[in-house]
Amino acid sequence: MDDCIFCKIINGEISSTKVYEDENFLVIKDINPVAPVHDLVLYKRHIRNLNELTNEHEDFSKIFEVIKKVAELEKISNGYRVVVNNGEEAGQEINHIHFHVIGGRKLGKIA
Ligand code: 5GP
Ligand code: ZN
């Protein structure tokens, strides 16, 4: 999508720090991390959020394997948080589906 920051990162128009990539996902460091590890798992296809997932996106479910792999690469497998801000009221700022993987310190209670 033309005006989407994450599409621009995925196609290389905007630079990012890559953690992992495969055919369906690009994982990058968040530009404004809230913990020592704060990565963003970007789905390579532009959909807004979980509400737009359909059975055309069956490859999306592989995100859970990617998250596990990222935790291993980042050495946080003993504890990390996976966050999805789904929609405006949940604080979603970028309307391209992505999961946050956060860890590397003791995390407080959620919300
Ligand atoms: P959301 O609130 O949409 O779930 O999270 C968007 C995340 O993207 C935020 O944590 C923000 O710091 C991160 N972000 C915004 N712009 C950029 C960027 O240009 N590069 C990277 N690496 N992260 C970004
Ligand atoms: Zn996009």
Short mmCIF file of C-alpha atoms and ligand atoms in Angstrom, two decimals:
data_model
loop_
_atom_site.label_atom_id
_atom_site.label_comp_id
_atom_site.label_asym_id
_atom_site.label_seq_id
_atom_site.Cartn_x
_atom_site.Cartn_y
_atom_site.Cartn_z
CA MET A 1 0.00 0.00 0.00
CA ASP A 2 1.42 3.36 -1.09
CA ASP A 3 1.22 5.39 2.05
CA CYS A 4 2.08 2.74 4.62
CA ILE A 5 5.31 3.00 6.64
CA PHE A 6 5.52 -0.76 7.18
CA CYS A 7 4.98 -1.52 3.48
CA LYS A 8 7.84 0.91 2.79
CA ILE A 9 10.04 -0.88 5.32
CA ILE A 10 9.14 -4.25 3.79
CA ASN A 11 10.01 -3.10 0.27
CA GLY A 12 13.21 -1.39 1.43
CA GLU A 13 12.16 2.24 0.80
CA ILE A 14 12.59 2.99 4.50
CA SER A 15 15.54 1.47 6.37
CA SER A 16 15.17 -0.68 9.47
CA THR A 17 17.19 -3.07 11.60
CA LYS A 18 16.31 -6.56 10.49
CA VAL A 19 16.15 -9.41 13.01
CA TYR A 20 14.67 -12.15 10.82
CA GLU A 21 12.97 -12.56 7.47
CA ASP A 22 11.17 -15.30 5.59
CA GLU A 23 8.68 -15.37 2.73
CA ASN A 24 5.75 -14.20 4.86
CA PHE A 25 7.24 -12.03 7.58
CA LEU A 26 9.87 -9.39 8.26
CA VAL A 27 10.98 -8.88 11.86
CA ILE A 28 12.59 -5.56 12.76
CA LYS A 29 13.67 -3.65 15.85
CA ASP A 30 11.08 -1.15 17.06
CA ILE A 31 12.36 2.41 16.60
CA ASN A 32 11.13 3.36 20.07
CA PRO A 33 11.72 0.29 22.26
CA VAL A 34 10.00 -0.13 25.61
CA ALA A 35 12.37 -2.90 26.75
CA PRO A 36 15.87 -4.21 25.90
CA VAL A 37 14.23 -6.41 23.26
CA HIS A 38 11.33 -4.90 21.34
CA ASP A 39 10.82 -6.36 17.91
CA LEU A 40 7.99 -5.97 15.42
CA VAL A 41 6.80 -8.93 13.39
CA LEU A 42 5.45 -7.48 10.14
CA TYR A 43 3.25 -9.57 7.86
CA LYS A 44 4.44 -8.93 4.31
CA ARG A 45 0.92 -8.55 2.96
CA HIS A 46 -0.82 -5.28 3.77
CA ILE A 47 -3.90 -5.80 5.85
CA ARG A 48 -4.99 -3.39 8.53
CA ASN A 49 -5.33 -5.69 11.52
CA LEU A 50 -6.75 -8.98 12.81
CA ASN A 51 -10.24 -7.91 11.72
CA GLU A 52 -9.20 -8.19 8.07
CA LEU A 53 -7.78 -11.72 8.29
CA THR A 54 -9.61 -14.22 6.09
CA ASN A 55 -8.96 -17.78 4.98
CA GLU A 56 -6.89 -16.25 2.14
CA HIS A 57 -4.28 -15.48 4.78
CA GLU A 58 -3.66 -19.01 6.00
CA ASP A 59 0.10 -18.30 5.95
CA PHE A 60 -0.45 -15.74 8.72
CA SER A 61 -0.71 -18.50 11.33
CA LYS A 62 2.99 -19.16 10.79
CA ILE A 63 3.56 -16.01 12.84
CA PHE A 64 3.69 -18.18 15.95
CA GLU A 65 6.67 -20.13 14.61
CA VAL A 66 8.32 -16.83 13.73
CA ILE A 67 7.77 -15.46 17.22
CA LYS A 68 9.34 -18.56 18.74
CA LYS A 69 12.32 -18.22 16.41
CA VAL A 70 12.72 -14.52 17.24
CA ALA A 71 12.67 -15.29 20.97
CA GLU A 72 15.48 -17.79 20.41
CA LEU A 73 17.50 -15.36 18.29
CA GLU A 74 17.04 -12.64 20.90
CA LYS A 75 17.75 -15.08 23.80
CA ILE A 76 14.51 -14.26 25.63
CA SER A 77 12.80 -17.66 25.37
CA ASN A 78 12.47 -17.84 29.15
CA GLY A 79 9.97 -14.97 29.14
CA TYR A 80 8.59 -12.44 26.73
CA ARG A 81 5.38 -10.65 25.93
CA VAL A 82 3.54 -10.71 22.60
CA VAL A 83 1.34 -7.67 22.07
CA VAL A 84 -1.13 -6.77 19.37
CA ASN A 85 -2.69 -3.33 19.46
CA ASN A 86 -5.72 -4.14 17.39
CA GLY A 87 -7.60 -1.03 16.33
CA GLU A 88 -7.54 2.62 17.33
CA GLU A 89 -8.95 2.22 20.81
CA ALA A 90 -6.26 -0.33 21.60
CA GLY A 91 -3.59 2.17 20.56
CA GLN A 92 -2.81 0.84 17.08
CA GLU A 93 -0.82 3.61 15.38
CA ILE A 94 0.26 1.89 12.19
CA ASN A 95 -2.51 0.30 10.20
CA HIS A 96 -0.51 -2.64 8.89
CA ILE A 97 -0.87 -5.84 10.89
CA HIS A 98 2.06 -6.49 13.24
CA PHE A 99 2.85 -8.20 16.52
CA HIS A 100 5.21 -6.76 19.14
CA VAL A 101 7.67 -9.14 20.85
CA ILE A 102 8.92 -7.57 24.06
CA GLY A 103 11.40 -8.86 26.63
CA GLY A 104 14.89 -8.72 28.08
CA ARG A 105 13.75 -7.40 31.45
CA LYS A 106 11.18 -8.28 34.11
CA LEU A 107 7.89 -7.10 32.70
CA GLY A 108 5.17 -5.52 34.83
CA LYS A 109 1.50 -6.37 34.79
CA ILE A 110 -0.23 -5.78 31.50
CA ALA A 111 -2.39 -2.63 31.12
P1 5GP B 1 1.28 0.12 17.17
O1 5GP B 1 0.93 1.16 18.18
O2 5GP B 1 0.72 0.45 15.81
O3 5GP B 1 0.97 -1.26 17.63
O4 5GP B 1 2.86 0.14 17.09
C1 5GP B 1 3.59 0.74 16.10
C2 5GP B 1 5.05 0.62 16.52
O5 5GP B 1 5.85 0.96 15.39
C3 5GP B 1 5.46 1.57 17.64
O6 5GP B 1 5.97 0.81 18.74
C4 5GP B 1 6.52 2.47 17.01
O7 5GP B 1 7.59 2.76 17.89
C5 5GP B 1 6.98 1.65 15.83
N1 5GP B 1 7.42 2.45 14.67
C6 5GP B 1 6.80 3.53 14.14
N2 5GP B 1 7.47 3.99 13.06
C7 5GP B 1 8.53 3.14 12.90
C8 5GP B 1 9.60 3.11 11.96
O8 5GP B 1 9.71 3.91 11.03
N3 5GP B 1 10.52 2.11 12.12
C9 5GP B 1 10.45 1.20 13.14
N4 5GP B 1 11.42 0.28 13.22
N5 5GP B 1 9.45 1.21 14.04
C10 5GP B 1 8.51 2.18 13.93
ZN ZN B 2 1.29 -1.74 4.77
#
